[in-house]
Tab-separated table of C-alpha atoms and ligand atoms in Angstrom:
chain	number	residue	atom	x	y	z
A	84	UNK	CA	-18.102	17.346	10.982
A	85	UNK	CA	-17.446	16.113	7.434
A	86	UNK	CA	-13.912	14.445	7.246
A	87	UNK	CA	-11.948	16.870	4.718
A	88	UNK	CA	-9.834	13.416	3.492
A	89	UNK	CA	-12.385	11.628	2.110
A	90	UNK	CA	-13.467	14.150	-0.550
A	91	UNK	CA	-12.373	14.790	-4.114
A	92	UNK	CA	-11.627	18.161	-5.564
A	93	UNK	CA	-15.238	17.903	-7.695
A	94	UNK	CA	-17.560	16.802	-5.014
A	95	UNK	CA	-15.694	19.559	-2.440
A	96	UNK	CA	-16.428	22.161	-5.841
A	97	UNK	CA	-19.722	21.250	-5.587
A	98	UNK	CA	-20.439	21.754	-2.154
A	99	UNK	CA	-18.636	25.163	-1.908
A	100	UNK	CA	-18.896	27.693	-4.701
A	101	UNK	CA	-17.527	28.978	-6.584
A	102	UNK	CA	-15.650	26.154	-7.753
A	103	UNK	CA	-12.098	27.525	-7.408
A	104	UNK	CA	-12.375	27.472	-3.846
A	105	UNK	CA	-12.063	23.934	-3.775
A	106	UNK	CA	-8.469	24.265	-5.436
A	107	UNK	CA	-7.495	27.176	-3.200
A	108	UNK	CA	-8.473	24.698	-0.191
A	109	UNK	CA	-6.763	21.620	-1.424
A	110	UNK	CA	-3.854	23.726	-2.324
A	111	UNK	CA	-3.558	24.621	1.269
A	112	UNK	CA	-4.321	21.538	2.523
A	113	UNK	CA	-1.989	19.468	0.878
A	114	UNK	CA	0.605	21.800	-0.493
A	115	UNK	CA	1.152	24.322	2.692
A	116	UNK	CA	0.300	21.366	5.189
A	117	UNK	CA	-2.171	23.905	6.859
A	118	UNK	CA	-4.359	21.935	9.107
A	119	UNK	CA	-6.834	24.893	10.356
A	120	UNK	CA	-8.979	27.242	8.340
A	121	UNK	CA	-7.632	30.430	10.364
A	122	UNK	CA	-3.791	29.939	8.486
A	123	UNK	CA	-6.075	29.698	5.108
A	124	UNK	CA	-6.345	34.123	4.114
A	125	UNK	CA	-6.693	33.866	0.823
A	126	UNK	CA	-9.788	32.500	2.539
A	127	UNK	CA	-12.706	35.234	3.359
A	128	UNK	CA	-13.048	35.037	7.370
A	129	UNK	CA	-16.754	34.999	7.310
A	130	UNK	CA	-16.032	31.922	5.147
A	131	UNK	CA	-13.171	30.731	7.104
A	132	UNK	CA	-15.496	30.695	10.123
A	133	UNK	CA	-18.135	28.728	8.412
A	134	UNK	CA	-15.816	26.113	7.220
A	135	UNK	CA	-14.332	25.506	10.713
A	136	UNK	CA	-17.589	24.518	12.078
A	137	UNK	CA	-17.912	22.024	9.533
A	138	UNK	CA	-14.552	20.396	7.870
A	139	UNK	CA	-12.083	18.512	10.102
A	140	UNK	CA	-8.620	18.955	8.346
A	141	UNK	CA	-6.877	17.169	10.973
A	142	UNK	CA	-5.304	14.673	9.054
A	143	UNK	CA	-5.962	12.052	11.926
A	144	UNK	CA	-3.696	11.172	15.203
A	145	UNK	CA	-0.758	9.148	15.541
A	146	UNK	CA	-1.828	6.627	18.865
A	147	UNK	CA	1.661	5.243	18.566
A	148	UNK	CA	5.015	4.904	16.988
A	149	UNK	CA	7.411	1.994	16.779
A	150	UNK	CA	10.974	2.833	15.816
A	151	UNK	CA	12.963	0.434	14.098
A	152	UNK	CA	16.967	0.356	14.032
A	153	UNK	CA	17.036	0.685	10.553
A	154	UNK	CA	14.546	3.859	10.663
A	155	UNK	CA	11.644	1.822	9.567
A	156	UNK	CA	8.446	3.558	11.640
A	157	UNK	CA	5.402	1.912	12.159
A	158	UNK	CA	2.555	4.055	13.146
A	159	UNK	CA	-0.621	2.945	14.296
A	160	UNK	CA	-3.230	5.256	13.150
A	161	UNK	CA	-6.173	5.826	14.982
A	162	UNK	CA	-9.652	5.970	13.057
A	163	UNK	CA	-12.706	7.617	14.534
A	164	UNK	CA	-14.135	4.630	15.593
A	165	UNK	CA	-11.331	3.745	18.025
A	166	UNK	CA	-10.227	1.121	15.028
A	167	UNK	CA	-6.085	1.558	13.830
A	168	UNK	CA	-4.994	1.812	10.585
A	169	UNK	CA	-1.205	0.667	10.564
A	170	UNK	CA	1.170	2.666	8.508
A	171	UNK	CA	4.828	1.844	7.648
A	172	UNK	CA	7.415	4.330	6.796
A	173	UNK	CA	10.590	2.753	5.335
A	174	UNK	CA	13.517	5.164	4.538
A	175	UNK	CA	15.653	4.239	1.810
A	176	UNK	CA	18.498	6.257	0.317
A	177	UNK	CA	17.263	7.598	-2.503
A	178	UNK	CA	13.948	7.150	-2.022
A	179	UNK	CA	11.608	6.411	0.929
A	180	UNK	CA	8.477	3.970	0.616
A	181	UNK	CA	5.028	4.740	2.778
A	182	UNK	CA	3.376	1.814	3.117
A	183	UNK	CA	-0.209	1.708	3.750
A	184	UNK	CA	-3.000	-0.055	4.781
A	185	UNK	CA	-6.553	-0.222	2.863
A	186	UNK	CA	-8.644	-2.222	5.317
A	187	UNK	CA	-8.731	-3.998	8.994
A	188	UNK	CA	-7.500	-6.962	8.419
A	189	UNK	CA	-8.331	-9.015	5.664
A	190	UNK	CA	-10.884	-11.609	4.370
A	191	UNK	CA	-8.426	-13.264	2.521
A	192	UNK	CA	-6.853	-15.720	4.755
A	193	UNK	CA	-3.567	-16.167	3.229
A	194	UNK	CA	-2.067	-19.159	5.435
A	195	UNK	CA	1.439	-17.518	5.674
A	196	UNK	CA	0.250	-13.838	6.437
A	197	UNK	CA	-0.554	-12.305	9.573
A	198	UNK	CA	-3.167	-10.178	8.549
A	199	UNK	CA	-5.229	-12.912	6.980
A	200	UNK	CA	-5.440	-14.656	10.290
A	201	UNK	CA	-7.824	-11.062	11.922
A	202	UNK	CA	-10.688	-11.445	9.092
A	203	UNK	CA	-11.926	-8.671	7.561
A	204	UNK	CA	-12.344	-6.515	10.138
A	205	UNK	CA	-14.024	-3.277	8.143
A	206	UNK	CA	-12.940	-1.480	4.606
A	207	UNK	CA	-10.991	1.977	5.490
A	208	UNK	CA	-12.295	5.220	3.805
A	209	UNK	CA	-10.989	7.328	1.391
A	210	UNK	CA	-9.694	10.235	3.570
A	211	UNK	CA	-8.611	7.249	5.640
A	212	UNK	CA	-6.165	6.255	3.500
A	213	UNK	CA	-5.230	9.510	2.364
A	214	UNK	CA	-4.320	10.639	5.900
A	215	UNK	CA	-2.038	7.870	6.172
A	216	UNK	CA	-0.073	9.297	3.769
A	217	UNK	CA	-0.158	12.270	5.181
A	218	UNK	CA	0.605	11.943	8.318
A	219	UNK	CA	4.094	9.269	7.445
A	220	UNK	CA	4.465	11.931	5.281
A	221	UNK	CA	4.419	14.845	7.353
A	222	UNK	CA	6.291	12.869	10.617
A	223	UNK	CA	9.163	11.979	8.333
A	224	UNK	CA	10.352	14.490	5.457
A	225	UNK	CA	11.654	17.919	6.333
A	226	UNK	CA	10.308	20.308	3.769
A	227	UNK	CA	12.759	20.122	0.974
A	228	UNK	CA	12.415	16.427	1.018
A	229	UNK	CA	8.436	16.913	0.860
A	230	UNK	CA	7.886	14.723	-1.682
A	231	UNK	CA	10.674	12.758	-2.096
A	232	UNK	CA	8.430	9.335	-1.553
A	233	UNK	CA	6.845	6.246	-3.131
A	234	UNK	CA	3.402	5.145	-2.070
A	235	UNK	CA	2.822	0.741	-1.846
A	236	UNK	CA	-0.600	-0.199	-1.147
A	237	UNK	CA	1.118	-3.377	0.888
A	238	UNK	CA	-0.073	-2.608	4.589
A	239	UNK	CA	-2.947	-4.798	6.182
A	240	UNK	CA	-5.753	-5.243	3.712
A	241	UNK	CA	-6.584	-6.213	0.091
A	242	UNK	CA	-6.803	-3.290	-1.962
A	243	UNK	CA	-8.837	-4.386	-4.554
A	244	UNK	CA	-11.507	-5.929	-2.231
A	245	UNK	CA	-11.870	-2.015	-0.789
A	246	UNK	CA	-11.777	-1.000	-4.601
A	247	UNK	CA	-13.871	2.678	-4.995
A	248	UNK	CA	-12.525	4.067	-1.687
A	249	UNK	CA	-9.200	2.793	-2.836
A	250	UNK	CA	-9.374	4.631	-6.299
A	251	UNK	CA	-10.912	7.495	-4.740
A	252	UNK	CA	-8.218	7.758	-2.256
A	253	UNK	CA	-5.865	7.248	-5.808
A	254	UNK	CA	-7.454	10.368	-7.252
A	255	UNK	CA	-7.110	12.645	-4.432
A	256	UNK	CA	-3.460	12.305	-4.100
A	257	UNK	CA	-3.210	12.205	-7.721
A	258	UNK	CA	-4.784	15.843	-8.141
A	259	UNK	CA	-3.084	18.725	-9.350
A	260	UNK	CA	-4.132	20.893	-7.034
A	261	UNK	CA	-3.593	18.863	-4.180
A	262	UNK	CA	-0.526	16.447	-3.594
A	263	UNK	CA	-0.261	15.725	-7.578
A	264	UNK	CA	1.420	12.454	-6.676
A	265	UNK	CA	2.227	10.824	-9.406
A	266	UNK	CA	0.677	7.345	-10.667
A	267	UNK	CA	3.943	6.100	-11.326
A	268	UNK	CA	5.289	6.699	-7.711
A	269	UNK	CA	2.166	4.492	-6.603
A	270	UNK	CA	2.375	0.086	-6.318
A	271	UNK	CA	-1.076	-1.319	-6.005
A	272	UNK	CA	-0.530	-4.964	-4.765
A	273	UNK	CA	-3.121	-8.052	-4.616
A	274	UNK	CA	-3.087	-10.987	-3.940
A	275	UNK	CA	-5.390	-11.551	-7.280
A	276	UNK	CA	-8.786	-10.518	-7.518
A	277	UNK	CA	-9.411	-10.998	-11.113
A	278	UNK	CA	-12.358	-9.301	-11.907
A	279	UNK	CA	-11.031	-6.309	-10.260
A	280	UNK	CA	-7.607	-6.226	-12.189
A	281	UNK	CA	-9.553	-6.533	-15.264
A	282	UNK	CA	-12.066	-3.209	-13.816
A	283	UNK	CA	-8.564	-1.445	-13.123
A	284	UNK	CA	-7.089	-1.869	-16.282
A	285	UNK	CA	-9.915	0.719	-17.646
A	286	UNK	CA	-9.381	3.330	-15.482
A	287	UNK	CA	-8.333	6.304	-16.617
A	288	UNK	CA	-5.520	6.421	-13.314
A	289	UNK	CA	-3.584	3.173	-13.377
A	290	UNK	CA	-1.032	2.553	-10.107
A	291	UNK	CA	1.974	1.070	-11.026
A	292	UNK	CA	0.871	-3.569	-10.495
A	293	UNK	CA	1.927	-6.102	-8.123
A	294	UNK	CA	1.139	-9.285	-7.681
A	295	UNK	CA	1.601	-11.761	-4.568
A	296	UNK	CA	2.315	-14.928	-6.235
A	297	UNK	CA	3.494	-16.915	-3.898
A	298	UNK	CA	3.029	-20.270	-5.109
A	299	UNK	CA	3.824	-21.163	-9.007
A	300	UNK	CA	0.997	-23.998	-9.391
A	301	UNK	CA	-2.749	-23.699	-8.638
A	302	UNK	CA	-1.779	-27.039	-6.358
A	303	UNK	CA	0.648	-25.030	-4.212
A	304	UNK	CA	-1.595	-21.377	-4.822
A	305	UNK	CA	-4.884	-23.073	-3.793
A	306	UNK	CA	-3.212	-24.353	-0.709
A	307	UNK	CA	-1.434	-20.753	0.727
A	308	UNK	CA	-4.106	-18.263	-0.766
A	309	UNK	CA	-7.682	-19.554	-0.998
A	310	UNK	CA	-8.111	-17.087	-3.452
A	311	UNK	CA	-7.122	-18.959	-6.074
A	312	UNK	CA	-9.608	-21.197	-6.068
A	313	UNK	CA	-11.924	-18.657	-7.136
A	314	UNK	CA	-9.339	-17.200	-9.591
A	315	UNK	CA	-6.680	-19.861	-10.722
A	316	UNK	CA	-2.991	-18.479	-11.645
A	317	UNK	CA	-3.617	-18.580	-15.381
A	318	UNK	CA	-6.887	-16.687	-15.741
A	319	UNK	CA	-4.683	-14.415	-13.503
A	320	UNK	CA	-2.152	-14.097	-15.215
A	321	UNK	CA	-3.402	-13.940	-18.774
A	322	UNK	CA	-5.223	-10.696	-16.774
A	323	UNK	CA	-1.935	-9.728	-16.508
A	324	UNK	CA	-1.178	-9.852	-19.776
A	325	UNK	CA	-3.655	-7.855	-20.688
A	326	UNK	CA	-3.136	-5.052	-18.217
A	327	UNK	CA	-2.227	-1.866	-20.150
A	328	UNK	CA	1.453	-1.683	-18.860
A	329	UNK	CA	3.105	1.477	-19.759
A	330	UNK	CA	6.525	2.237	-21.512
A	331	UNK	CA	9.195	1.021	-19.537
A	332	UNK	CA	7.118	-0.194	-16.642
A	333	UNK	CA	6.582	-3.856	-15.567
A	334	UNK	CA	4.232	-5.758	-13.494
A	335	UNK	CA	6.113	-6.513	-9.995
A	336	UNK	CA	5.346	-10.149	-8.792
A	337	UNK	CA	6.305	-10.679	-5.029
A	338	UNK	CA	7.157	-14.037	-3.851
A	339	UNK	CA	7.529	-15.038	-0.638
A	340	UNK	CA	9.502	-17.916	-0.145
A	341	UNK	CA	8.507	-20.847	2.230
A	342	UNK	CA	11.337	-23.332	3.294
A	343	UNK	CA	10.561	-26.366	1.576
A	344	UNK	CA	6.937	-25.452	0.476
A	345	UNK	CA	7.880	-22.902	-2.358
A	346	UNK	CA	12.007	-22.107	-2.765
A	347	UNK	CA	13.250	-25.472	-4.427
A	348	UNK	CA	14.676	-25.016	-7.787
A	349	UNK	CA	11.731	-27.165	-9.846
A	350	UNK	CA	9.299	-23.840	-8.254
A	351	UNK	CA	12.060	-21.735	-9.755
A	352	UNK	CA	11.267	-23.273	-12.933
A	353	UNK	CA	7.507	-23.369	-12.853
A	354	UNK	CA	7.939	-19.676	-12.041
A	355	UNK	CA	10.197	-19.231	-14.927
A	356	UNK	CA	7.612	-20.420	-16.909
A	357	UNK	CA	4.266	-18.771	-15.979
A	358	UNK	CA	6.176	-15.209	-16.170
A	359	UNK	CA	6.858	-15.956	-19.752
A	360	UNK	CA	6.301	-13.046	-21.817
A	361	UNK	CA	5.185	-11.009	-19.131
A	362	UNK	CA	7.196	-7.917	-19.101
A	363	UNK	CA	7.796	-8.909	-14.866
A	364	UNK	CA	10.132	-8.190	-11.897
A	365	UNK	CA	9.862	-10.745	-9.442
A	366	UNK	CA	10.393	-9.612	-5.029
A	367	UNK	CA	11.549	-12.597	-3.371
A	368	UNK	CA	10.485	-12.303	-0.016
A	369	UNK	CA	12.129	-14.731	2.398
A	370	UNK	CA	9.262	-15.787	4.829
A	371	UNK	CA	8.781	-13.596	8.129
A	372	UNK	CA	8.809	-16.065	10.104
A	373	UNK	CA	6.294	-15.638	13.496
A	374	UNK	CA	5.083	-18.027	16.286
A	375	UNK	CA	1.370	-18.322	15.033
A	376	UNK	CA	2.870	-19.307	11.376
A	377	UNK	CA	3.391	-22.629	10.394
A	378	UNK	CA	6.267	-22.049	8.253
A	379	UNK	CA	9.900	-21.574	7.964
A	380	UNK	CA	12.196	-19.144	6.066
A	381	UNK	CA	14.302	-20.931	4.341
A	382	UNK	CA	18.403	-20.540	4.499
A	383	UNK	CA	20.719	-17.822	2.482
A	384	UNK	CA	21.708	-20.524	0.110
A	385	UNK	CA	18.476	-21.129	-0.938
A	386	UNK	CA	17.245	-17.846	-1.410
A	387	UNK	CA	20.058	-17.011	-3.893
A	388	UNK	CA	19.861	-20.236	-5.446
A	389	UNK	CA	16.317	-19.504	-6.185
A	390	UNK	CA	16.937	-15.616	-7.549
A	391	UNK	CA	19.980	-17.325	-9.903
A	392	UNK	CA	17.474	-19.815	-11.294
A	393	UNK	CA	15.611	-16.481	-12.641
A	394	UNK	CA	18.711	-14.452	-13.831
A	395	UNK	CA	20.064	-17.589	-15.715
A	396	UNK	CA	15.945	-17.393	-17.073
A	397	UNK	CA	16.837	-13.399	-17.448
A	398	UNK	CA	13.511	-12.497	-15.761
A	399	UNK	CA	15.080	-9.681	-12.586
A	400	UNK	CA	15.023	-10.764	-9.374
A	401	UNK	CA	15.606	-9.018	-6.068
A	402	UNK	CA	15.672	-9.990	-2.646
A	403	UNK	CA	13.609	-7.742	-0.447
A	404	UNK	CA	15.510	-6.378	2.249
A	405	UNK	CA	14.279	-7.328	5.607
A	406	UNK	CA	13.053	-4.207	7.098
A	407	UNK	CA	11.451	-3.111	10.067
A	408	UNK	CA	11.566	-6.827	11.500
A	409	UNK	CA	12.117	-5.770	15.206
A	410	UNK	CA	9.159	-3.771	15.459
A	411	UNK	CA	7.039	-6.067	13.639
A	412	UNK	CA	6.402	-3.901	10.387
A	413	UNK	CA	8.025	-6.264	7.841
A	414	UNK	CA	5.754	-8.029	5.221
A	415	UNK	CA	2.857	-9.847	6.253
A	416	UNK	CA	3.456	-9.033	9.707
A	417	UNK	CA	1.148	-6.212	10.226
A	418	UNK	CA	-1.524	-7.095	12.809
A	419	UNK	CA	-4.220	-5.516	15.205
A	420	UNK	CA	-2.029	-6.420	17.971
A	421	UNK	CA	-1.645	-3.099	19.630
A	422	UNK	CA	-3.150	-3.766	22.962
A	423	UNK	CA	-0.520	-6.083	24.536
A	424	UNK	CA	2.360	-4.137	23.057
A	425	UNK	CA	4.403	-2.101	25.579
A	426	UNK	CA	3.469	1.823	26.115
A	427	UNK	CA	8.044	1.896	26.503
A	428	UNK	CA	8.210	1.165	23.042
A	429	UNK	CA	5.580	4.031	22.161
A	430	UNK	CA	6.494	7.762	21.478
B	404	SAH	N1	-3.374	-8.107	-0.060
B	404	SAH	C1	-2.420	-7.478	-0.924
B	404	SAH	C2	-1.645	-6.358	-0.233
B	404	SAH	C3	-0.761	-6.824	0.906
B	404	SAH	S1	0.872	-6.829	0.352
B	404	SAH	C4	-1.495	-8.525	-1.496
B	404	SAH	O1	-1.541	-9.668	-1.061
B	404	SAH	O2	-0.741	-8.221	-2.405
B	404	SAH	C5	1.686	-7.762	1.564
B	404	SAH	C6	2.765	-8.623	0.965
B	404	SAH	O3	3.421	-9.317	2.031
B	404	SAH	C7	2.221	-9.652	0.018
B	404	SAH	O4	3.014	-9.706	-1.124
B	404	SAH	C8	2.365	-10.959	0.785
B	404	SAH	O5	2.600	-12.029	-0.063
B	404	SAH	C9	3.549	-10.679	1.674
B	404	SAH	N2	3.556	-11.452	2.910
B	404	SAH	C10	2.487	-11.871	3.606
B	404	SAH	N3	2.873	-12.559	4.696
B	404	SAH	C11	4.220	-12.579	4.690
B	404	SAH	C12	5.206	-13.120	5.567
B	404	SAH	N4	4.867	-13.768	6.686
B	404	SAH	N5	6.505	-12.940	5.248
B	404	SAH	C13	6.842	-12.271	4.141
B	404	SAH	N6	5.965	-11.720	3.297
B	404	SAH	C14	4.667	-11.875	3.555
């Protein structure tokens, strides 16, 4: 069975002709939510038969759900190969955020980041990460609300290191005859793999940038994310300023904030500095703080002490809220840890 998810409009043309049968399916798919070929009769039934036996359009199975008191939902997602993608649904009240993943784990080893500790575990497909959206999506918005949502690529995984099934998973929500999501309602974050921001900024379908700073020297950045050594902050961020950056829109740096390793006032300052003439909004996001981590979040006062440094700077800075803490969905907190986590907690 081919995996309906992981193809674009144009291959799926190609495959069934004539080519406006692709739109007709995708319309289905991901406008009407149908999810078997029977529902589908603007659809032949000879040819409705035919494409049962060989497209799944099961976007795929929810193998758990973690509810959070604020209505954060984690959802572990489970892939074909008994592998789980981990999904994160955070309602806000004007607009709701899916959060997704774009690998198992990661290879980047960020030393304050769950993830990072797995490894790379394997890249996720492109229907893979389209069903994701799908199925937060489709678990969490009553019709009328259907696409009241904002896509982060923020789950477990560097999205630039899974680049063509990410931007192929980009395009297919992006299509007009499918989900026409909007670029602008999409955040791509990395943690800084420069030769791939510079590939990105040629695409003809840009996401909206983020960048995980954390750390405003190449001292402090070579010590919490090895990637920097490969790609030090300047050479990143003169990528930044290069990045095609559309009216009105600005690059989104996130910050996570270490107790006495990145939140004093002289980082602040360095901060100030290297966003200079970047059109930026800094997250700070006060350290989730977890048993295997050898770090602290710092206290209240220094958090705001740090965002004032940036207003008095006038570069905006927000705090990010702490959500989904409880069920362990917050930032940098997402981890293959299913197995030992109660079935009481599950749907
Ligand atoms: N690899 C990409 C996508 C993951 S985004 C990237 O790094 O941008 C996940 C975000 O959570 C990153 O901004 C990261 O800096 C942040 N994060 C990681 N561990 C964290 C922790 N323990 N507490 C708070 N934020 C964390």
């Amino acid at each position: 069975m081919k995996f309906f998810f992981d193809f674009e409009r144009p291959e799926l043309a190609e495959l069934l002709q004539p080519a406006f049968r692709a739109a007709q399916i995708y319309k289905s798919v991901y406008q009407h939510w149908s999810s078997d070929f029977e529902s589908m009769t603007d659809l032949p039934k000879a040819l409705r038969t035919s494409l049962a036996a060989e497209w799944n359009i099961q976007p795929l199975s929810i193998h758990r759900r973690f509810d959070s008191s604020d209505g954060t939902r984690r959802y572990l997602v489970r892939l074909a190969d008994g592998e789980m993608a981990e999904t994160v649904f955070i309602p806000e009240e004007h607009r709701n955020t899916i959060c997704i993943s774009s690998q198992i784990g990661c290879a980047l080893a960020c030393t304050f980041c769950l993830t990072g500790q797995l490894g790379l575990v394997r890249n996720l497909t492109a229907g893979e990460i389209v069903a994701q959206v799908l199925i937060a999506q489709r678990d969490n918005l009553v019709w009328e609300a259907r696409d009241s949502f904002n896509i982060v690529l923020m789950g477990m995984g560097e999205p630039l290191h899974n680049y063509d099934n990410v931007m192929k998973g980009l395009r297919i929500l992006h299509d007009e005859h499918g989900m026409n999501m909007s670029m602008s309602r999409i955040t791509l974050s990395t943690a800084g793999l420069l030769p791939a921001i510079e590939r990105l900024a040629t695409e003809s379908t840009i996401p909206n940038l983020a960048i995980s700073l954390t750390g405003a020297s190449n001292e402090k950045r070579n010590e919490l994310m090895p990637v920097n050594r490969k790609y030090p902050i300047e050479q990143l961020l003169a990528a930044v300023r290069r990045f095609p950056i559309k009216h009105r829109q600005r690059v989104t740096f996130e910050y996570v904030l270490l107790r006495g390793v990145t939140d004093s006032p002289e980082d602040a300052l360095h901060l100030v500095k290297l966003l200079q003439g970047i059109r930026a909004k800094v997250n700070l996001i006060p350290l989730n703080e977890a048993e295997e981590l050898g770090y602290r979040r710092p206290s209240p006062a220094a958090v705001e002490r740090f965002q004032q440094i940036l207003i008095d700077h006038h570069i905006s800075a927000f705090v990010r809220k702490n959500r989904g803490n409880d069920i362990s969905a917050a930032c940098g907190q997402l981890k293959k840890k299913w197995a030992d986590e109660p079935i009481a907690a599950a749907l």
